[in-house]
PDB file of C-alpha atoms in Angstrom:
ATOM      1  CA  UNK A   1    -101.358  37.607 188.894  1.00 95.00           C
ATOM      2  CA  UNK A   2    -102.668  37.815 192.689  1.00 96.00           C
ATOM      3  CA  UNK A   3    -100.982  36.391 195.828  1.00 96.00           C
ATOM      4  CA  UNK A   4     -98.540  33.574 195.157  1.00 96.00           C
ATOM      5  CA  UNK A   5     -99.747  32.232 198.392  1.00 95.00           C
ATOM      6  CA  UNK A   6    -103.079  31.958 197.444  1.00 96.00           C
ATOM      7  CA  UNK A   7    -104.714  28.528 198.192  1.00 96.00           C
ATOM      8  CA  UNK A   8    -105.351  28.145 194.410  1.00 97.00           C
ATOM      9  CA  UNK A   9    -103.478  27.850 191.750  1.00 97.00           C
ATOM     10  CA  UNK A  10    -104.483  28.096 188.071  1.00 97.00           C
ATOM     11  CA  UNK A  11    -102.062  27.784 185.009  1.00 96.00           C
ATOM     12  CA  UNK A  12    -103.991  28.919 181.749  1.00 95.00           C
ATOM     13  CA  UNK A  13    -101.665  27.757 178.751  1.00 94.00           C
ATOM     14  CA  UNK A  14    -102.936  30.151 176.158  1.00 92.00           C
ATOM     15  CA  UNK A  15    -102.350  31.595 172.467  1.00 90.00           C
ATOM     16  CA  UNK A  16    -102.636  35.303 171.554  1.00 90.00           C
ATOM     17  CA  UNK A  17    -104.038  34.171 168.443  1.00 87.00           C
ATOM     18  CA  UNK A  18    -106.254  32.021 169.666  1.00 86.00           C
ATOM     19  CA  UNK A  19    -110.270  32.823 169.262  1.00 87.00           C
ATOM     20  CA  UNK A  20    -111.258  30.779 172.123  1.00 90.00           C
ATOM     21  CA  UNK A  21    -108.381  31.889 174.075  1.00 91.00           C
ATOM     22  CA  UNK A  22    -109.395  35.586 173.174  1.00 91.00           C
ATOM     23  CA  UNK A  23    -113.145  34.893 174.304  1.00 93.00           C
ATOM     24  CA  UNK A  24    -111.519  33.492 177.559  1.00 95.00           C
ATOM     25  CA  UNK A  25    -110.280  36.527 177.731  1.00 95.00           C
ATOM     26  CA  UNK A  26    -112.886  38.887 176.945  1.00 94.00           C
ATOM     27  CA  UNK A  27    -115.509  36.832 178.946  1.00 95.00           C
ATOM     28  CA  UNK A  28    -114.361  34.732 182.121  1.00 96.00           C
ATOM     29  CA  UNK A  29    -111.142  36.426 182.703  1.00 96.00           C
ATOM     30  CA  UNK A  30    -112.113  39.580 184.119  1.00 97.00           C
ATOM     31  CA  UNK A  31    -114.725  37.522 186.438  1.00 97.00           C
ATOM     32  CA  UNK A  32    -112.182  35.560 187.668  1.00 97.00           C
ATOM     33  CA  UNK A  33    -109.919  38.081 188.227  1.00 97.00           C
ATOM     34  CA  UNK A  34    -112.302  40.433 189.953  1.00 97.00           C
ATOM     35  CA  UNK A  35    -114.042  37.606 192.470  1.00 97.00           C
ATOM     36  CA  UNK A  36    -110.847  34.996 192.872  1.00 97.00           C
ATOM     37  CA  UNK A  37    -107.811  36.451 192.394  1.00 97.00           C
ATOM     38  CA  UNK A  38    -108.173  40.105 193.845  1.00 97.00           C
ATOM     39  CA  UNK A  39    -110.101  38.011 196.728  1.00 97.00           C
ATOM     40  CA  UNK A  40    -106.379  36.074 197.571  1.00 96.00           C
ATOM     41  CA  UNK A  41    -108.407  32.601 196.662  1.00 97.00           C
ATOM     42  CA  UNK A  42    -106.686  32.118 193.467  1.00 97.00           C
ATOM     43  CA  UNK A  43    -102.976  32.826 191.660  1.00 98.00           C
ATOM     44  CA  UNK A  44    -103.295  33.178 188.319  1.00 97.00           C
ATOM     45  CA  UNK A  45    -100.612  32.146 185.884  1.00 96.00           C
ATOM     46  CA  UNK A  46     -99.916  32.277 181.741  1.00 95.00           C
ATOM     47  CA  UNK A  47     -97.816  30.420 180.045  1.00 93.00           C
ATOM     48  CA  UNK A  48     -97.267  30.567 176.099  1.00 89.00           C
ATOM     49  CA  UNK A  49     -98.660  27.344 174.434  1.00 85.00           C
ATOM     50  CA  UNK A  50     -99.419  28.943 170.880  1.00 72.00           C
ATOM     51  CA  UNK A  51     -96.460  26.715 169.024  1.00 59.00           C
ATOM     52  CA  UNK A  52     -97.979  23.818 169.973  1.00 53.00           C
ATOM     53  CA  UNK A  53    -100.031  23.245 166.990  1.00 51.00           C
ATOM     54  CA  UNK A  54     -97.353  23.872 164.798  1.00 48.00           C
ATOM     55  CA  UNK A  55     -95.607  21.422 166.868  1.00 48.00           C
ATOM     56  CA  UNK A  56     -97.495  18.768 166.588  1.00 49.00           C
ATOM     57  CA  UNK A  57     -97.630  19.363 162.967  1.00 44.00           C
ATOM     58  CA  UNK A  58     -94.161  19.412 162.959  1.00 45.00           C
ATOM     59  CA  UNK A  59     -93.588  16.417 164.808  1.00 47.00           C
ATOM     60  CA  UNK A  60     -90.743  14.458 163.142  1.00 47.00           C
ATOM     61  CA  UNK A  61     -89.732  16.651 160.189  1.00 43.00           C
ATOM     62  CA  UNK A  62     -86.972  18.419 162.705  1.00 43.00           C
ATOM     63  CA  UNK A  63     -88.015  21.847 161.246  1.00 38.00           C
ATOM     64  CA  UNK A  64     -87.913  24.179 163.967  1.00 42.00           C
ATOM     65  CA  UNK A  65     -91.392  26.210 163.469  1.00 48.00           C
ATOM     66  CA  UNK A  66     -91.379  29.860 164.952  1.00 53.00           C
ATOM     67  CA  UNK A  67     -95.035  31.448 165.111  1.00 77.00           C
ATOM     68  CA  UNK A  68     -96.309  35.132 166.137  1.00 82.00           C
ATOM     69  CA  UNK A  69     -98.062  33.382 168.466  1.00 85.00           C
ATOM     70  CA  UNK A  70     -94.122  32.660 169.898  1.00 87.00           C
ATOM     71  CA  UNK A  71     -93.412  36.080 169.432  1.00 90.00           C
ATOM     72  CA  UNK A  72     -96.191  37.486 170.765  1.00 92.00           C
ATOM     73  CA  UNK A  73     -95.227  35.605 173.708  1.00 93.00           C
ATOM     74  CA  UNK A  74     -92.049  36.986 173.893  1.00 94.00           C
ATOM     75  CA  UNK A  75     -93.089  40.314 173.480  1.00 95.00           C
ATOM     76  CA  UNK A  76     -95.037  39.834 176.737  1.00 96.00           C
ATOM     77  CA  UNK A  77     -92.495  38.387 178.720  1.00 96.00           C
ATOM     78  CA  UNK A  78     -90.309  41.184 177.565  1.00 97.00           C
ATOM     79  CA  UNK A  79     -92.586  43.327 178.738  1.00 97.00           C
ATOM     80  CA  UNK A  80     -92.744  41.178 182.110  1.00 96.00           C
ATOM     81  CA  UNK A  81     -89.200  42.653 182.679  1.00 97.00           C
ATOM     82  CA  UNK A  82     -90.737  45.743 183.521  1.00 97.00           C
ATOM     83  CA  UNK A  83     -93.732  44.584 185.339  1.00 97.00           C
ATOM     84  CA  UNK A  84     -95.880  44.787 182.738  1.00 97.00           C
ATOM     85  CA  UNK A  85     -96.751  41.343 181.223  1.00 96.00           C
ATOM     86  CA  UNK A  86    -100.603  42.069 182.154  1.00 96.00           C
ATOM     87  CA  UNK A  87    -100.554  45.377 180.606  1.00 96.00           C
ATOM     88  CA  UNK A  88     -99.114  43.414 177.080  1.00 96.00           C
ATOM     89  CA  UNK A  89    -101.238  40.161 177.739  1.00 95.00           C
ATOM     90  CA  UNK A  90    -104.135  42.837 177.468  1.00 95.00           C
ATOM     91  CA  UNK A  91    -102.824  44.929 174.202  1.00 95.00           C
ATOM     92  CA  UNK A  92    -102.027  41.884 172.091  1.00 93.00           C
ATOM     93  CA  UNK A  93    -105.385  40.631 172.618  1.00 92.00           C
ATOM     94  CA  UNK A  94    -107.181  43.793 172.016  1.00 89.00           C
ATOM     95  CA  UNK A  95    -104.734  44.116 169.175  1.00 83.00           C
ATOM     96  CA  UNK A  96    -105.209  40.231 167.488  1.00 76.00           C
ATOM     97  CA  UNK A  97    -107.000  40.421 163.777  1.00 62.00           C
ATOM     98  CA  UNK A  98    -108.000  36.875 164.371  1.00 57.00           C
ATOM     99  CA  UNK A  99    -106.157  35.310 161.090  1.00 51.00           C
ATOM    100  CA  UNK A 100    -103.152  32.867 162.549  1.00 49.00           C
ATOM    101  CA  UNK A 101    -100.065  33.981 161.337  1.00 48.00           C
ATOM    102  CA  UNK A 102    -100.821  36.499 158.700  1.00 56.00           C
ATOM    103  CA  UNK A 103     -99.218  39.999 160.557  1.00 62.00           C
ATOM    104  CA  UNK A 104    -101.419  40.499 163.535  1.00 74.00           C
ATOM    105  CA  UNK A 105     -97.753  39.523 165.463  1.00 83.00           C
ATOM    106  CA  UNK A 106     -95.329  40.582 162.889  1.00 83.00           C
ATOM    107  CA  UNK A 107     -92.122  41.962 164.955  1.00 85.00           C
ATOM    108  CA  UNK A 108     -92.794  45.752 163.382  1.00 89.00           C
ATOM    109  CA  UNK A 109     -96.678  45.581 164.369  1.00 90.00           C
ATOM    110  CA  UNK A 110     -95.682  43.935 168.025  1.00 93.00           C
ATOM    111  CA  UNK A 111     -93.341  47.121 167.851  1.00 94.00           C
ATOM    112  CA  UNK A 112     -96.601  49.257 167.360  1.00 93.00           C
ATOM    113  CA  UNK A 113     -98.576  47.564 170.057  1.00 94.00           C
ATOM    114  CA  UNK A 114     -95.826  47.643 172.844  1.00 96.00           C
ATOM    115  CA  UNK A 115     -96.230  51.695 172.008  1.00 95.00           C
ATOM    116  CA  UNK A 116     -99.725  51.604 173.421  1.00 95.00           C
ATOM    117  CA  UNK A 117     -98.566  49.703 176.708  1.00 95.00           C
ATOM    118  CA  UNK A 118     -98.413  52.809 179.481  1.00 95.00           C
ATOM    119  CA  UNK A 119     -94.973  53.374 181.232  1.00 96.00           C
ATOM    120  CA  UNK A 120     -93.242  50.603 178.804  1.00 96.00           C
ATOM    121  CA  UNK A 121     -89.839  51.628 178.227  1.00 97.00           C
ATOM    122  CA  UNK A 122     -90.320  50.477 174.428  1.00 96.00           C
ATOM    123  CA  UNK A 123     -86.348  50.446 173.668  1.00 97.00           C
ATOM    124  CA  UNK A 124     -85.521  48.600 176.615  1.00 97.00           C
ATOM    125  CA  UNK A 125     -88.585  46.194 175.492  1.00 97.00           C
ATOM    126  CA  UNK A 126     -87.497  46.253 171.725  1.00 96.00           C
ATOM    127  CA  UNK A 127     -83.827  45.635 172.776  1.00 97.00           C
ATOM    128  CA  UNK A 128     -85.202  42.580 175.025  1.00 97.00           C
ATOM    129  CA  UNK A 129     -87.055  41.310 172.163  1.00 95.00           C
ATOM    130  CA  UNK A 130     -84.978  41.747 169.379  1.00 94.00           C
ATOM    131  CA  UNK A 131     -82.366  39.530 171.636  1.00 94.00           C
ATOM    132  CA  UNK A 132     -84.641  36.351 171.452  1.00 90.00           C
ATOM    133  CA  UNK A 133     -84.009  36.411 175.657  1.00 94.00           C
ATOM    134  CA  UNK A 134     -87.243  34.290 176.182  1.00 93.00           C
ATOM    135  CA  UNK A 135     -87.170  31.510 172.760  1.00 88.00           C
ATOM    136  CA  UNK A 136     -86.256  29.346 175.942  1.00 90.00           C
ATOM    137  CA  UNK A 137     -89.187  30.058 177.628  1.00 91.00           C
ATOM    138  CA  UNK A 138     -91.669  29.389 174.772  1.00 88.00           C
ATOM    139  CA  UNK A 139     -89.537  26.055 173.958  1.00 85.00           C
ATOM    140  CA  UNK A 140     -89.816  25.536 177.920  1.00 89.00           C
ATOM    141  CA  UNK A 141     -93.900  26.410 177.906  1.00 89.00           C
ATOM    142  CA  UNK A 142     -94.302  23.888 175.089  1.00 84.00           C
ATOM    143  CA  UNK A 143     -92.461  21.207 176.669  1.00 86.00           C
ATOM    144  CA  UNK A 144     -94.613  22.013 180.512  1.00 88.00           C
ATOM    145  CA  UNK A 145     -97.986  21.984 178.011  1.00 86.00           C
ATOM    146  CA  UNK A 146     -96.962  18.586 176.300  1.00 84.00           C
ATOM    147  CA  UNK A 147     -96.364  17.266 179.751  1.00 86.00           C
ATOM    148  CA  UNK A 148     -99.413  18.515 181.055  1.00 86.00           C
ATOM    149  CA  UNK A 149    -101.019  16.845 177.905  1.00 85.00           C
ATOM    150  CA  UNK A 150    -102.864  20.183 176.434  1.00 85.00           C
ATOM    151  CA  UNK A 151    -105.690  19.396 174.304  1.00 80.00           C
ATOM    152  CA  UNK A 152    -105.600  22.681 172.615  1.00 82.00           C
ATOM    153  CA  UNK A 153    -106.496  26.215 173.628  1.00 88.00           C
ATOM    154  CA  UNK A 154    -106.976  27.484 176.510  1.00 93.00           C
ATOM    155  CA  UNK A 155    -106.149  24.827 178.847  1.00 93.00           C
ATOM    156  CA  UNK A 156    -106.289  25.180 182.079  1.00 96.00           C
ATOM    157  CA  UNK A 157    -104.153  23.555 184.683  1.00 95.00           C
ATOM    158  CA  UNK A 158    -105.998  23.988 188.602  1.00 97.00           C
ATOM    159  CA  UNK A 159    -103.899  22.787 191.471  1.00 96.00           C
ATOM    160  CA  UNK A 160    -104.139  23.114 195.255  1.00 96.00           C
ATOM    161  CA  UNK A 161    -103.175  21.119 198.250  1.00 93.00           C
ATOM    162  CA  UNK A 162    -105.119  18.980 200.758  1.00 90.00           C
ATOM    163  CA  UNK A 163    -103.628  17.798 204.208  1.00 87.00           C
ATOM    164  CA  UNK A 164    -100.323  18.086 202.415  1.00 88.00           C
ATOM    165  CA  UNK A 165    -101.297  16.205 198.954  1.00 92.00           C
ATOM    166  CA  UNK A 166    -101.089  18.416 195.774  1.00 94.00           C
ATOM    167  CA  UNK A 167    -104.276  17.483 193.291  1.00 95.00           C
ATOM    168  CA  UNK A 168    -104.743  18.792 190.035  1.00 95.00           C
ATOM    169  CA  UNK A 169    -107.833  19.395 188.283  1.00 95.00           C
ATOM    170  CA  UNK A 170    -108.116  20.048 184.248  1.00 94.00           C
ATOM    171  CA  UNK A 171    -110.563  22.676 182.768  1.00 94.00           C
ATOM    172  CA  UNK A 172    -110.314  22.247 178.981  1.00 92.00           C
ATOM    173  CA  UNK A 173    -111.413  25.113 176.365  1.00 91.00           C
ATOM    174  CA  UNK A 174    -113.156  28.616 176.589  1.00 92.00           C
ATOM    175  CA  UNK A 175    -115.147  27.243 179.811  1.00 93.00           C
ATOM    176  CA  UNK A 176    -118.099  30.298 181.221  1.00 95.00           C
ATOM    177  CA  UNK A 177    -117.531  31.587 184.429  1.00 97.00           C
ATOM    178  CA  UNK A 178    -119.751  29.354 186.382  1.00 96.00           C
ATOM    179  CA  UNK A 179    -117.904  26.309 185.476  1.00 96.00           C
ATOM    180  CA  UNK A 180    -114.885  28.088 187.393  1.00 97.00           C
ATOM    181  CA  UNK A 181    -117.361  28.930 189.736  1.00 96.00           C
ATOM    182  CA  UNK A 182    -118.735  25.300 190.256  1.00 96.00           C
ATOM    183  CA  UNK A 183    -114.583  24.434 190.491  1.00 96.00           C
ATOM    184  CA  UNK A 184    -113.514  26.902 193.146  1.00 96.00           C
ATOM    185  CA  UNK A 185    -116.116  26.349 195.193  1.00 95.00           C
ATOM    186  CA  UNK A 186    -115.736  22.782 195.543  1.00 95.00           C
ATOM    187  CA  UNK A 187    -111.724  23.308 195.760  1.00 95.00           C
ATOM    188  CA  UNK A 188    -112.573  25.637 198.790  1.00 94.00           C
ATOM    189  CA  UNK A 189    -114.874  23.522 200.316  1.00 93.00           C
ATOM    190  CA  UNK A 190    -111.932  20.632 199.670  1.00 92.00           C
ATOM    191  CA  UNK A 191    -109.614  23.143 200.896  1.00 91.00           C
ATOM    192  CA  UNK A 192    -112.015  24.265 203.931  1.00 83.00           C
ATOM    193  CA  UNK A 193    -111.464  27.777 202.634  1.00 67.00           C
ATOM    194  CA  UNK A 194    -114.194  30.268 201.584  1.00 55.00           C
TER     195      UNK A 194
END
């Protein structure tokens, strides 16, 4: 979301089902959005981290562990292919019943919520999604978030360059808006941008 050029660059790693990820959401998000990334400051990027608890669980049993957090994931990178992976990210938060695994992601309810999603072509998206196109990408998320060494959810991965040096700050959990704040605004001052 925003400019890909923009001096800022902020990778959440997120869960649908998440709580904290869903306050995120309903609380900082829209800030940020509205004051960094319409603004050109910031570029705002989601990637799918909600198998990695049941990764970690899973650790060393070789049982392959498939979530709806995973499929919720897909179904919003599905709906990515039509430009509308904000529109999804939206809906399956507004649509989460906050109890991990227990049908708020079920494929047929997924089905239901990619119905409310304006201008979706929902067969295109349901033939996408039935296909399992993007179980790469949610292996591929897990693997960046492991690497990135995610403490759980959200997680938030800021990077930006200085005189030609990329740095990388960490915000961990649900943070309020003015911790971003207090972030940016000494990246931009780093930066010399305002």
């Amino acid at each position: 979301m925003g400019d890909p050029n923009a001096p800022i660059r902020i990778t959440e790693y997120s869960d649908f089902q998440c709580p904290y990820c869903d306050h995120f959401f309903t609380e900082t998000e829209p800030l940020l959005v509205q004051y960094y990334v319409e603004t050109g400051k910031v570029y705002f990027t989601y990637r799918s981290a909600g198998n990695w608890v049941s990764d970690n669980i899973a650790r060393g049993t070789g049982l392959p562990l498939k979530t709806e957090s995973e499929d919720a994931a897909r179904a919003a990178y599905c709906a990515a292919d039509q430009n509308k992976f904000w529109e999804m990210h939206d809906a399956l938060f507004a649509n989460n019943r906050d109890v991990e695994d227990q049908g708020s992601f079920a494929s047929r309810r997924l089905t239901v919520i990619a119905e409310t999603v304006a201008g979706l072509d929902v067969d295109a998206w349901q033939e996408c999604f039935d296909s399992g196109k993007y179980d790469d990408q949610t292996d591929q998320d897990l693997e960046d978030a492991l690497a990135a060494k995610i403490e759980g959810t959200p997680y938030f991965v800021v990077t930006y360059t200085v005189n030609g040096e990329e740095k990388t700050k960490i915000l961990n959990g649900a943070q309020p808006f003015n911790v971003f704040q207090v972030e940016l605004a000494a990246i931009l001052s780093e930066i010399g941008a305002q």
